[in-house]
Structure formats: C-alpha cells, structure tokens
Short mmCIF file of C-alpha atoms and ligand atoms in Angstrom, two decimals:
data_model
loop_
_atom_site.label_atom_id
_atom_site.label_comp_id
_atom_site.label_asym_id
_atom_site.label_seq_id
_atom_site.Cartn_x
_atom_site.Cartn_y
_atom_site.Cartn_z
CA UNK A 9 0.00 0.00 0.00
CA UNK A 10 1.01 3.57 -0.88
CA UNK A 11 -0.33 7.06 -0.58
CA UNK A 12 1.60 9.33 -2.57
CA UNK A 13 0.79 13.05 -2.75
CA UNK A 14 1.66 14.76 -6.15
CA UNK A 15 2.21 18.29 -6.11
CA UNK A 16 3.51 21.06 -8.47
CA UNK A 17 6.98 22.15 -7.90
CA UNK A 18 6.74 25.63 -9.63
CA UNK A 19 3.92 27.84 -10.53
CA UNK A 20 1.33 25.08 -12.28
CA UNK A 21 1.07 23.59 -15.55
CA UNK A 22 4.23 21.41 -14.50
CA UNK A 23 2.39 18.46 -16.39
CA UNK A 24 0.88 16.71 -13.24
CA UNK A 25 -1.85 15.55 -15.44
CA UNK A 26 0.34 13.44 -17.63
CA UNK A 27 2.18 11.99 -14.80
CA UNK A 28 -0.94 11.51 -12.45
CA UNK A 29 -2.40 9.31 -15.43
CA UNK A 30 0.48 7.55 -15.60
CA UNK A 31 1.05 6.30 -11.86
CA UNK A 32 -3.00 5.92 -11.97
CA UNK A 33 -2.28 2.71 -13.77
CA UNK A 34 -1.90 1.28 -10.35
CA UNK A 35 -4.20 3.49 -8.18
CA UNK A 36 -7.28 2.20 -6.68
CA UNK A 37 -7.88 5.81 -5.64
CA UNK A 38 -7.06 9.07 -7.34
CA UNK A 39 -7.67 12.16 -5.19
CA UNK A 40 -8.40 15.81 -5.79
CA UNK A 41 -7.74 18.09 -2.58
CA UNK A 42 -7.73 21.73 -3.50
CA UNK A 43 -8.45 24.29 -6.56
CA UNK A 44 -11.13 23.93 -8.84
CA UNK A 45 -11.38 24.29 -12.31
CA UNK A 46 -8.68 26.75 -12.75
CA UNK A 47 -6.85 23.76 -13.33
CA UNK A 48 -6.36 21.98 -16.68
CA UNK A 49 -4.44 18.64 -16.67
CA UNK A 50 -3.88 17.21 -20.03
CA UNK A 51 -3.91 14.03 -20.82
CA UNK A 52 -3.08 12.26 -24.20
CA UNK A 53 -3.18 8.28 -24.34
CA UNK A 54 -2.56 7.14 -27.67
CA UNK A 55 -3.02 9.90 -29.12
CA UNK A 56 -5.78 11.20 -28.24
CA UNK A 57 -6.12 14.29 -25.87
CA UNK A 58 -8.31 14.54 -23.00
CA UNK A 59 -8.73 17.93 -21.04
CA UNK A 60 -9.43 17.64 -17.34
CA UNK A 61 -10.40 20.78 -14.96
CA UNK A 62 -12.34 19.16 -12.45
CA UNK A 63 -12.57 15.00 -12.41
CA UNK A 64 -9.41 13.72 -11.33
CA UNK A 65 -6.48 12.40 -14.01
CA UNK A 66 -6.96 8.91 -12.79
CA UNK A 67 -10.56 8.82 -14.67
CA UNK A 68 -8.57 7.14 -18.18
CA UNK A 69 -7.61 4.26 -16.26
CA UNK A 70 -10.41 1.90 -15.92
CA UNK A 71 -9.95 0.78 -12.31
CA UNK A 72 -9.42 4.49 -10.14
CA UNK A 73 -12.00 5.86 -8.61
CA UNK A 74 -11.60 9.40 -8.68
CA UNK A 75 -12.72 11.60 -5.85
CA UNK A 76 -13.11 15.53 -5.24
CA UNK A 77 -12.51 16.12 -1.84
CA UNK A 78 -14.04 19.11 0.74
CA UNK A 79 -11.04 20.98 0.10
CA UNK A 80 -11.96 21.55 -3.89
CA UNK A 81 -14.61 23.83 -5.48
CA UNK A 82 -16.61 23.12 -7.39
CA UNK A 83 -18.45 24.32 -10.23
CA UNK A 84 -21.44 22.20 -10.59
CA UNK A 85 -21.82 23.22 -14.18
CA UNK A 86 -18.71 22.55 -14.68
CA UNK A 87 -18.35 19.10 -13.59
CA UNK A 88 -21.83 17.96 -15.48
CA UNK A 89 -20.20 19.09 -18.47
CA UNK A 90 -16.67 17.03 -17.94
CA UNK A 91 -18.65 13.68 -16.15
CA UNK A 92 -20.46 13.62 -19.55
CA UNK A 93 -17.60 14.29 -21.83
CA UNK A 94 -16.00 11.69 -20.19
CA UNK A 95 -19.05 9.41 -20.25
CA UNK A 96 -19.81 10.16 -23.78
CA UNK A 97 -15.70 8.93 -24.54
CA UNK A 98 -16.08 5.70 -22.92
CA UNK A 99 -14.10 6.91 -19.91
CA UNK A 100 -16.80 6.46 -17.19
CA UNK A 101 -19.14 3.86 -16.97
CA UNK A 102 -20.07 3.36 -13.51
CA UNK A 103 -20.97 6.52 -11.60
CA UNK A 104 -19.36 5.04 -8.68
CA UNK A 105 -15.69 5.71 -10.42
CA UNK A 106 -16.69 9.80 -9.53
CA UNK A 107 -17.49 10.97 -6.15
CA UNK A 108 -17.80 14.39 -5.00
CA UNK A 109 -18.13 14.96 -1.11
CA UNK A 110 -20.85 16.88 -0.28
CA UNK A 111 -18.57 19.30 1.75
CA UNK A 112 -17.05 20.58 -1.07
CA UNK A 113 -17.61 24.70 -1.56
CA UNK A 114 -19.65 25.74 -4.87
CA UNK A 115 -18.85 27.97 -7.47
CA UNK A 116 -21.90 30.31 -8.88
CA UNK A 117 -22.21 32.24 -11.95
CA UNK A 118 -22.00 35.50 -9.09
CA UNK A 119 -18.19 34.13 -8.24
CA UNK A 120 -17.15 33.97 -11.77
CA UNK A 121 -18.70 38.24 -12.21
CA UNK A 122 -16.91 39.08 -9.25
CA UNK A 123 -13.38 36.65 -9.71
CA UNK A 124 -13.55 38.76 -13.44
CA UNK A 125 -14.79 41.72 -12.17
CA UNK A 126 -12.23 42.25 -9.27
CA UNK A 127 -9.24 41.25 -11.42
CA UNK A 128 -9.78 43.56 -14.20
CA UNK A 129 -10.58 46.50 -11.19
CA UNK A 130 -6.76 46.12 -9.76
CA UNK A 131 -5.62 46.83 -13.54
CA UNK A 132 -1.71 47.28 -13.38
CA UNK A 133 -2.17 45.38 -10.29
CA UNK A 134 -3.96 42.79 -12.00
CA UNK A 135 -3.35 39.01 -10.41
CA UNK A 136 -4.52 37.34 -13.96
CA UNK A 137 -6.55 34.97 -12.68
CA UNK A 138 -8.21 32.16 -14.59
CA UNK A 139 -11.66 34.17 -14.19
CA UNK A 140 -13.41 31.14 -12.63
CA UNK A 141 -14.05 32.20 -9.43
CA UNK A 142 -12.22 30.40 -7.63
CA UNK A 143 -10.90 32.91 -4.88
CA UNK A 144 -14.44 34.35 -4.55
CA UNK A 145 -15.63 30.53 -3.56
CA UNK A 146 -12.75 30.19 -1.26
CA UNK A 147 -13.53 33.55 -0.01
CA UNK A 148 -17.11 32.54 1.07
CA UNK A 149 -15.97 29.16 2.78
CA UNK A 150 -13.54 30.90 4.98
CA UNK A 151 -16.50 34.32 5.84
CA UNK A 152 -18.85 30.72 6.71
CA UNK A 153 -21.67 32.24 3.84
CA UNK A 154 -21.01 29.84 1.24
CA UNK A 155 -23.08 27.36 -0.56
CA UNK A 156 -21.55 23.39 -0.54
CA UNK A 157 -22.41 20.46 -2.76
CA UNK A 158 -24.76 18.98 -0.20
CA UNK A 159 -26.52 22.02 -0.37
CA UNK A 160 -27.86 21.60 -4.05
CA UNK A 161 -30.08 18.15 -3.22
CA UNK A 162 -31.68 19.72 -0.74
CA UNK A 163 -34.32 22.74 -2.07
CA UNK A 164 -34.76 24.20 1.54
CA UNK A 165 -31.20 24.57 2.48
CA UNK A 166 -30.28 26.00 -1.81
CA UNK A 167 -32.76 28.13 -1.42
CA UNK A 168 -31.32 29.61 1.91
CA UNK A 169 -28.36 29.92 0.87
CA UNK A 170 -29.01 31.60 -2.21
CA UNK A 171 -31.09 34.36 -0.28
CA UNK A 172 -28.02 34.68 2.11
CA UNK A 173 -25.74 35.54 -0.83
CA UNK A 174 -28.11 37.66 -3.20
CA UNK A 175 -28.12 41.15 -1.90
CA UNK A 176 -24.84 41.57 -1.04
CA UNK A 177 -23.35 40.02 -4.30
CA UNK A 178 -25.96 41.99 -6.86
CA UNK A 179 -24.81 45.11 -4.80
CA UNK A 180 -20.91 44.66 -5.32
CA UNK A 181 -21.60 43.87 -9.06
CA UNK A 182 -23.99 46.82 -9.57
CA UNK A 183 -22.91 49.56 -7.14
CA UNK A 184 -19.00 48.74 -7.26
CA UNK A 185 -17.93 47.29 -10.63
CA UNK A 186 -21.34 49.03 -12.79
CA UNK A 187 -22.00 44.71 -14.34
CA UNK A 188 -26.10 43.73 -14.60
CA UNK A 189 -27.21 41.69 -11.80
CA UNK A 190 -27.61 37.89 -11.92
CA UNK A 191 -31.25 37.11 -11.03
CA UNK A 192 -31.39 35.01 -7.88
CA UNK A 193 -34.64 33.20 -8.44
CA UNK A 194 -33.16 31.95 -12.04
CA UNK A 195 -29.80 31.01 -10.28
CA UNK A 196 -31.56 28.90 -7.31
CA UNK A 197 -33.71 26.93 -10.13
CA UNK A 198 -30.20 26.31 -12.10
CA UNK A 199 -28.34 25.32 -9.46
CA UNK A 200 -31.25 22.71 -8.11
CA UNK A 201 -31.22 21.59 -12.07
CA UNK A 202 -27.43 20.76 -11.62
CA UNK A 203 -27.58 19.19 -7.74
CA UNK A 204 -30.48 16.69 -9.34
CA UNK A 205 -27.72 15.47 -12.33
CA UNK A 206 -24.88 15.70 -9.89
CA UNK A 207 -26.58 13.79 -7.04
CA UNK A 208 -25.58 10.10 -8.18
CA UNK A 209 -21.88 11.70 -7.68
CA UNK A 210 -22.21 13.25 -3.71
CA UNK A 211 -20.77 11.28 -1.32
CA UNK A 212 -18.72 10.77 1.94
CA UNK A 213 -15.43 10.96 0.44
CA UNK A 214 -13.30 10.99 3.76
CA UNK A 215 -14.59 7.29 4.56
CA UNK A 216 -13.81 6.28 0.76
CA UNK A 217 -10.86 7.39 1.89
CA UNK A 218 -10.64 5.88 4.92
CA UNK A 219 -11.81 2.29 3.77
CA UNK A 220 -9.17 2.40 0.71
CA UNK A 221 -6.35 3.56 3.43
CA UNK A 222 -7.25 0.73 5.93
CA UNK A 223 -7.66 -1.72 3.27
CA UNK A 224 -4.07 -1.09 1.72
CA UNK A 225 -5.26 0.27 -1.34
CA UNK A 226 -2.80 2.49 -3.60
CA UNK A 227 -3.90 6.05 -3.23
CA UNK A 228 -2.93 8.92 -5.33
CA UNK A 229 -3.17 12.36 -4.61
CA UNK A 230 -3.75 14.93 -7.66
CA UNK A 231 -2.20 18.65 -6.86
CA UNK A 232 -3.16 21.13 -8.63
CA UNK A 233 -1.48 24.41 -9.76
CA UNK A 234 1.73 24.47 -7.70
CA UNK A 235 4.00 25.12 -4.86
CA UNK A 236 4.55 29.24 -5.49
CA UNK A 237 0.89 29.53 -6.71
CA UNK A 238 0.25 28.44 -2.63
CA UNK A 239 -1.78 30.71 -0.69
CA UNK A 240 0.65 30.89 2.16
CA UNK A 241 4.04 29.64 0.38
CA UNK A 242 3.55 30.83 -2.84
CA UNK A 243 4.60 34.76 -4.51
CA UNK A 244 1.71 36.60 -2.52
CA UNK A 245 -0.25 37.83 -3.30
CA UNK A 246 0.06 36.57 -7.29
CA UNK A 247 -1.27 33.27 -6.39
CA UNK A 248 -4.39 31.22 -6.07
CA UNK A 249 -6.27 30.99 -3.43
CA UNK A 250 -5.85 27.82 -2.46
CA UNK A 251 -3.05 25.95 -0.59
CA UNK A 252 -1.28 23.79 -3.00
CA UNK A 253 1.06 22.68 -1.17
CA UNK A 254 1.64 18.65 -0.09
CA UNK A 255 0.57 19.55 3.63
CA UNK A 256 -2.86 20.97 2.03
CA UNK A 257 -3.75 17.02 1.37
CA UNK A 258 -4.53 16.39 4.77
CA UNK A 259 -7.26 19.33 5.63
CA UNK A 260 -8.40 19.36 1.77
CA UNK A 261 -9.03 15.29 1.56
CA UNK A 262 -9.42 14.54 5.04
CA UNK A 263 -6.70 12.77 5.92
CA UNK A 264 -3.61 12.76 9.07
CA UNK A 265 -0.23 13.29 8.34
CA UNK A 266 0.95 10.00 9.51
CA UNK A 267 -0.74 8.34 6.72
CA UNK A 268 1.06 9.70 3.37
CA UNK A 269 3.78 7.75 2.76
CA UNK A 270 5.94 9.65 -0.66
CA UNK A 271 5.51 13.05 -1.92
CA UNK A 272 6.33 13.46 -5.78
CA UNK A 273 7.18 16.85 -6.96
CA UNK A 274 6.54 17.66 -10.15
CA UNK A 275 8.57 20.36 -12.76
CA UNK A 276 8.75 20.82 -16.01
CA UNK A 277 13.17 20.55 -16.81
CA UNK A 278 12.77 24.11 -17.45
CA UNK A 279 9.70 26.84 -16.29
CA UNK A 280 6.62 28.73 -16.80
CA UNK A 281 4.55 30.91 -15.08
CA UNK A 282 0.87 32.36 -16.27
CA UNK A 283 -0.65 35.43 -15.22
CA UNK A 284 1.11 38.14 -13.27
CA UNK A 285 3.71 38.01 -10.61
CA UNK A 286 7.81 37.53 -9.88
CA UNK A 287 9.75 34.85 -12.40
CA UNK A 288 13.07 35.53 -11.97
CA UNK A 289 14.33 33.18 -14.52
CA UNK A 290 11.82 34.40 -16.86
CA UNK A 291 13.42 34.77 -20.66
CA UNK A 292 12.04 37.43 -22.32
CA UNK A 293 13.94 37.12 -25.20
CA UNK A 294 14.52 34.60 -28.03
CA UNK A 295 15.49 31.87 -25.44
CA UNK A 296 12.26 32.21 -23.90
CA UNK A 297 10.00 32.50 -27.51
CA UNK A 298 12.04 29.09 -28.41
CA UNK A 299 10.88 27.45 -25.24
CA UNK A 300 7.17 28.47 -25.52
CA UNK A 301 7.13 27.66 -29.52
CA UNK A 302 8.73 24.30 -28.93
CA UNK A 303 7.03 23.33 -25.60
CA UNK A 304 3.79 24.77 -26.96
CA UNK A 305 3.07 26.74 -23.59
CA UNK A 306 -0.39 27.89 -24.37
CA UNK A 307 -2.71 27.69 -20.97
CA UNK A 308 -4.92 24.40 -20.79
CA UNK A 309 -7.66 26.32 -19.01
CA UNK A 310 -7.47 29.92 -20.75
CA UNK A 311 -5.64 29.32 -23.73
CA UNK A 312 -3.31 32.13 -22.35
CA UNK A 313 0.70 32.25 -23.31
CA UNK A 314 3.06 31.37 -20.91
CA UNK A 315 5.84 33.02 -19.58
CA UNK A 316 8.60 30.84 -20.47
CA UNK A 317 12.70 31.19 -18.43
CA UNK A 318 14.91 28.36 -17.01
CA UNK A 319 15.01 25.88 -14.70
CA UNK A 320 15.92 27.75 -11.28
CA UNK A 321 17.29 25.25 -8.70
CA UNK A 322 16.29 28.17 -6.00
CA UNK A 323 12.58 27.71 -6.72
CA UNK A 324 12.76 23.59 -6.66
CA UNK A 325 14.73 23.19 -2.91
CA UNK A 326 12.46 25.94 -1.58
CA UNK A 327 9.73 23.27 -2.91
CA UNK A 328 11.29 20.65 -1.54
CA UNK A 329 11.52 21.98 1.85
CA UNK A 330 7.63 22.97 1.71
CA UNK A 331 6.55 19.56 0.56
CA UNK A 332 9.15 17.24 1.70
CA UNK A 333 9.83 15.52 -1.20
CA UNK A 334 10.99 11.71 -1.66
CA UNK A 335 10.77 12.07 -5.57
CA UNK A 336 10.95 14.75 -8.36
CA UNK A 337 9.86 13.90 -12.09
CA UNK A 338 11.06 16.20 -14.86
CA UNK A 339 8.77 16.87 -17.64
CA UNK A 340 9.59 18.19 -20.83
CA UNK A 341 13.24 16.78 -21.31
CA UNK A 342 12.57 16.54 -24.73
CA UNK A 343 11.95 20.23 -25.67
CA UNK A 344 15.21 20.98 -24.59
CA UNK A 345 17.00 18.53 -27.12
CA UNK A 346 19.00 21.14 -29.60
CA UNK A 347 20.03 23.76 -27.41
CA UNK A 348 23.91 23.97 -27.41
CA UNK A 349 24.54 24.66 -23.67
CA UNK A 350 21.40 24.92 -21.34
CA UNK A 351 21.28 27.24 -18.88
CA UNK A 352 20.03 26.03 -15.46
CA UNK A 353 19.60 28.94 -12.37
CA UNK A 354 21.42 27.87 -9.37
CA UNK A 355 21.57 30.66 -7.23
CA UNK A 356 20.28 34.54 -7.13
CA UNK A 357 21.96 37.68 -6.53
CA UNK A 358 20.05 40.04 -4.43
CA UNK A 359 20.73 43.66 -3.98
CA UNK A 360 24.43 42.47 -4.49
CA UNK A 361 24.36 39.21 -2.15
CA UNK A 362 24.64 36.05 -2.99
CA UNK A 363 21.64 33.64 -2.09
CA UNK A 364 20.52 29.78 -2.02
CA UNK A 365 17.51 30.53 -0.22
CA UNK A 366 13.84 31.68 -1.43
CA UNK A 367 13.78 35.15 0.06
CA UNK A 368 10.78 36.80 2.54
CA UNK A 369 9.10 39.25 0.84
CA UNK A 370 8.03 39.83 -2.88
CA UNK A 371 9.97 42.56 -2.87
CA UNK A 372 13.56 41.01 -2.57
CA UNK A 373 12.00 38.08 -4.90
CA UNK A 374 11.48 40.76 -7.54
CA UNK A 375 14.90 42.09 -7.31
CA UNK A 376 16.75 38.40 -7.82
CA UNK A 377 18.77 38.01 -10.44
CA UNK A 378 19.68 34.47 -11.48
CA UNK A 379 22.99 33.18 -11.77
CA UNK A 380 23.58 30.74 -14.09
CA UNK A 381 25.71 27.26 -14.91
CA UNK A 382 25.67 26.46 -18.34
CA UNK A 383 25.41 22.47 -19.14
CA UNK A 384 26.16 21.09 -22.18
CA UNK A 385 23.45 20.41 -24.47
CA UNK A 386 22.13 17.44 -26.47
CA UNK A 387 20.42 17.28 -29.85
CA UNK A 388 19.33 14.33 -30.64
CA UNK A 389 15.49 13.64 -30.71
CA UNK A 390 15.15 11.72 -27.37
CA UNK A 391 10.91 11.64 -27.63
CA UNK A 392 11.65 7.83 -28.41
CA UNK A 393 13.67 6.46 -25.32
CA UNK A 394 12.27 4.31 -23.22
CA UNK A 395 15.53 3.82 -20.68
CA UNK A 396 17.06 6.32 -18.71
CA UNK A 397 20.80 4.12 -20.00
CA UNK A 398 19.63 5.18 -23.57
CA UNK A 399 19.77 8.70 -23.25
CA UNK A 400 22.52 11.25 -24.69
CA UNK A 401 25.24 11.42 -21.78
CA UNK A 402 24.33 15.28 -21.70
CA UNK A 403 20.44 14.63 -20.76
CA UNK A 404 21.73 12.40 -18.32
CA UNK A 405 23.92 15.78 -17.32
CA UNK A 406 21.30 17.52 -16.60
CA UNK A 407 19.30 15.54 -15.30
CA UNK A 408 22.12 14.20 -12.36
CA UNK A 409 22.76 18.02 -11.67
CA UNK A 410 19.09 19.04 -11.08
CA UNK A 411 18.91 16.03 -8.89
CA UNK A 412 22.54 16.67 -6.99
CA UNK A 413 21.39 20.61 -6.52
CA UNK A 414 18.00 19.72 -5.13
CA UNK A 415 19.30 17.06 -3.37
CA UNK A 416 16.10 14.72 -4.27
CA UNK A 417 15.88 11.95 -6.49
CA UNK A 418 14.90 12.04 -10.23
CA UNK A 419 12.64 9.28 -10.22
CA UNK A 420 10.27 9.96 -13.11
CA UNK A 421 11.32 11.53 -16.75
CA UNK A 422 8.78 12.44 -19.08
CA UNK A 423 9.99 12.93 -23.03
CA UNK A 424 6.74 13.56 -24.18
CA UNK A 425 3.26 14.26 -24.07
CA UNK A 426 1.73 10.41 -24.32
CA UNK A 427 1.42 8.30 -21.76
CA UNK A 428 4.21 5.55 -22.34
CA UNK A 429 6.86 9.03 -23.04
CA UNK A 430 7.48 8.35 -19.66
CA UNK A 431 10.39 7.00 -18.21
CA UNK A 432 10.70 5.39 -14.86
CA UNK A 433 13.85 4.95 -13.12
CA UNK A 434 12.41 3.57 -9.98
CA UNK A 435 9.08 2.41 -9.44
CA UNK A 436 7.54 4.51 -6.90
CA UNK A 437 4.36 3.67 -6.73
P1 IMP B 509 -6.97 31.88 -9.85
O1 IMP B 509 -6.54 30.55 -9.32
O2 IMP B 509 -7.90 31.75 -11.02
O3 IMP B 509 -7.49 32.78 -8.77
O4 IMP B 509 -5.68 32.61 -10.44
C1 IMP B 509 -4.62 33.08 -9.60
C2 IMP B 509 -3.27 32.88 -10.27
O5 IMP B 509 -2.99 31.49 -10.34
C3 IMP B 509 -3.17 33.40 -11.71
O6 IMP B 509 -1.85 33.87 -11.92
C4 IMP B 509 -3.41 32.16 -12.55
O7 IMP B 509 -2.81 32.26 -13.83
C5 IMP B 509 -2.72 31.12 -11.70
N1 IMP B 509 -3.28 29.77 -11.89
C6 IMP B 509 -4.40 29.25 -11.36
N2 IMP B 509 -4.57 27.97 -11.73
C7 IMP B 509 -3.51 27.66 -12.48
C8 IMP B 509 -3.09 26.45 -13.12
O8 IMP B 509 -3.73 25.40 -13.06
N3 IMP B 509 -1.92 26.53 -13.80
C9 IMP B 509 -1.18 27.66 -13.85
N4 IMP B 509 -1.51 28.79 -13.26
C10 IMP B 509 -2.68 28.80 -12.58
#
C-alpha cells in the first residue's frame, strides 16, 4: 500500500496531469484536494487528448475511482459538463468511479462576475486569474456564507443559501464594478437543475478514503497548480487561493499526516509561469519564444501564453523543503534537445548578495537576479527512449545536476506528451 501526494513544484502547468495518469495505472484511488477548475491537466493516451479541470487524471484508467474532496470547489456546471464528456468517450461507466463529497464549496455564476470583475478592477495590479471564481468561492468558505455540494439536493437549504448571498453580491456587481445583476430566483432553479444530475456523484469521500487507506489500497493524490501559486508559500499575493502545497492534502481530503507515505514533486526541466507576478528566470527574449514555440506553452484552461525562463534550482529546494519531497519527475526533457549549452539557475543575486535561499518578501523576490551554470546540451530527438541508459550522456547531465542541486531523487522523466513518453527509473508507486 502507498499514498503518494503529487504536487507542483513551480507555478502550475508542470504536467501533473500526464504523470498523475500515468502512476493511476496502479491506483485504486485518485484524489483531488484543492483548486477547482482553474486547473487543466492534459492528458493524451494514444493519441488522443483529454482535457481535465475538475474530475481527477486517474478517470482514463479503468480501475481508479476518482474523488473531489471538501477541500476543492466546485463548479457544478462545470463538472456535469466534464462527467459527460468523459461518459460520452467511454471513460466512465459506472458513476461510482466519480465521487464528489458533499462538503465541497460551490462555485456560482455570481463568483465567476466578481473573480472577473475584481481582477480587471486592480488593472496594473492585476493578479490574472483564470476568471473562474475560484478565490471568490474560497472567499465565502472561509467568511462561513457559502453554498456546498450537499446544499444543491436539498431545495430548503439552496434556497437559503441563495437568499443569504443575493443582496450583497448583486450590490458589489452593480454599485461597485457598474455589471447587470444575476437574477437570484433563475440562479436557485439552475443550481437545483445541476444538484439533481450531480446527485448520483455526492458522497462521503473521507470514509472512501478511509476504507481504501485501511484496506491497503494504492492512493494517489492529484495537486493542482503548484508550490509558489500556494496561498501561504507561494509569490503573494500573485497566487491562487488555495493551498497547494503537499501539507494541504490532509485538511483538503481529510486525511492525518501519519498516513502519506511519498511526496512526488513535479517540474517541467525548465519553467513557466501564467498570469502576473515575480519569475526571476523568466526569458524574455529569443530563449524564452524558443521554449514556448517548442514546448507549446499555451494555458490548458485559458488558452493564455506562458511566460517561459529556465530551470531555477532556487525555486525547486524551496519546494522541496515545503513539501518534503521523496521524488521529483522532470517533464519536458525533450523540448530541450538542440540547445547547445542549457542554462540552469542555481543561485540569485540580491541587492548584491549572494543567495541559495527563497527570500521573505516579494519585494527582494522581484529584485533576484539568477545566476547561471551552463550544461552542455544534447540534440538528438530523445521523444523515443524508453531507458534512462539510452539517453545522450548530456540529458543524463542535466538531469544528475538538477537532482545533486535539489538534493532529491529524479525518479520519473517524461519525453513527451503520451502516456508511455514516460520513463521510470524507480518504481515509486
Ligand atoms: P486563480 O486561481 O484563477 O485565482 O488565479 C490566480 C493565479 O494562479 C493566476 O496567476 C493564474 O494564472 C494562476 N493559476 C491558477 N490555476 C492555475 C493552473 O492550473 N496553472 C497555472 N496557473 C494557474
């Protein structure tokens, strides 16, 4: 039995989905714990690509059952939309294989006006956010006014809670941000709509949970965004509002400490960063347009460009020391075949000092300037190897560096999008 938590390492879109599918061939359990559907985890098995936001990556592989744990929200429209995409591909069969607790917070169409309406309000300021409401949900949870999963199937309690919300959120859209109201007699009949299709999904997920833990099962836990997106760890206040971190497992999935037993961290073997916010490595020039054409770094959820820079050693032990790592995989090798040196960040300069460590405030964080080792590069086409032997001795370079400087193990390689481009060089789970 294993519970492994798998978590970004940098700021999202680190290709957990790809890797979560993978090591869901021998889950029982695959387990959402925070976010919502500012996520987008791609997935591509034999070709064929699947776009997840909401239902966990282990819903491809026939066996996981997926759940969404308190700790998530949840757009109900959302997740009718992806539990029949996934129905209507084959994917899901048995409802059983999805379960959504009940605890979980909602997302309404009045968090989506606001998340929008907010971000656009800060202008230079701006926190680019996905524009799914996701903060405004969390927001809610934590003021003890918002509306959970368990509340659609029941009419009295929607209704309630839909009154409790309606004058204060038409008033911020109207009064503050001049948008048109959203109607709350409409809204309580849509969201009752969705809790009917939704309620073969609610359930008790912590004692799923529980059972699978106590039984020995394999359980896999599905981060999303990443480490410096993190609420309390991450580049405040350009972040989510979630905690991403490993830790977050345990509140967001119900779960103790004492019961994980590996925590995977997850980068790609170089970065990217959406929306707004500190990236020192960040390559503004041709490096960086090489890196986003080559690694096609368009966002899953928003279809947004990414930032593209280096690999910056700084930003993965800072990770490790947040999540305690046991393992690292390192996405992307392949994009960086044909570069004749690559440049990898292993310490910052800060107003003239030298520095190892993730600094304090934003402000030092924006002032970092990388320094850099240059590794010899590699050009062959390496989207084809299947053993970590078989690669050029230079990918093998890096790759023993990044692992030496972080001082955790490169366990998992991928060299390309589809499923078997992965490369395992000890079975972890
Ligand atoms: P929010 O999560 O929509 O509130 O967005 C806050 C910040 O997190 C923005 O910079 C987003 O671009 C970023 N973000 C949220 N989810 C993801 C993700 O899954 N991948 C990458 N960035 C994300």
């Amino acid at each position: 039995m294993t519970a492994l938590v798998a978590v970004g390492a940098q700021w999202g879109d680190e290709g957990k989905g790809k890797i979560v599918d993978s090591l869901a061939l021998s889950a029982d359990l695959v387990v959402r714990f925070q976010g919502g559907n500012n996520a987008g985890h791609t997935l591509i098995v034999d070709g064929q690509k699947t776009v997840l936001h909401l239902v966990p990556s282990g819903i491809l592989q026939q066996r996981a059952v997926n759940l969404i744990g308190p700790g998530v929200v949840v757009d109900p429209k959302v997740l009718v939309e992806e539990i029949e995409k996934v129905t209507a591909q084959g994917a899901l069969r048995d409802p059983a294989r999805v379960r959504v607790s009940g605890r979980a917070h909602v997302i309404t169409p009045w968090h989506v006006a606001l998340d929008k309406a907010r971000d656009e309000a800060r202008r230079e300021g701006a926190i680019g956010t996905t524009g799914r409401g996701i903060g405004p949900s969390y927001e809610d949870k934590v003021a003890r006014r918002g509306i959970r999963v368990a509340d659609l199937l029941d009419a009295e309690s929607l209704r309630a809670a839909v009154d409790r919300n309606a004058a204060e959120k038409n008033r911020e859209l109207t009064q503050v941000h001049g948008w048109e109201p959203i109607d709350a007699d409409a809204l309580f009949e849509e969201l009752l709509d969705l809790g009917q299709k939704l309620e073969a999904y609610v359930d008790h997920t912590g004692r799923i949970l529980d059972q699978a833990l106590r039984a020995g099962k394999n359980v896999l836990f599905e981060g999303a965004q990443g480490t410096f997106l993190d609420i309390d760890h991450g580049t405040y206040p350009y972040v989510t509002s979630s905690n991403c971190v490993a830790g977050a497992v345990c509140t967001g999935a119900g779960v103790g400490p004492t019961r994980i037993d590996q925590v995977l961290g997850i980068t790609k073997a170089y970065t990217t960063r959406v929306g707004g916010g500190p990236f020192p490595t960040e390559d503004e020039g041709a490096g960086g347009q090489w890196l986003g054409e080559k690694g096609l770094e368009f966002g899953a959820t928003t279809g947004r460009k990414r930032r593209c820079g280096w690999l910056d050693i700084v930003v993965l032990r800072e990770a490790a020391i947040v999540n305690g790592f046991t393992s690292l995989a390192l996405n992307k090798l392949d994009i960086l075949s044909g570069l004749a040196e690559v440049p990898l960040a292993c310490a910052w300069r800060i107003d003239g000092k030298l520095t190892y460590d993730f600094p304090m405030t934003l402000q030092e964080l924006t002032r970092a300037e990388p320094i850099y080792e240059a590794l010899p590069g590699w050009s062959e086409d390496i989207s084809g190897v299947r053993e970590y032997d078989r690669l050029p001795d230079n990918a093998r370079r890096y790759v023993e560096r990044v692992e030496a400087l972080v001082e955790v193990p490169v366990d998992v390689i991928s060299i390309g999008p589809d499923r078997d481009q992965t490369i395992y060089r000890r079975t972890i789970f």
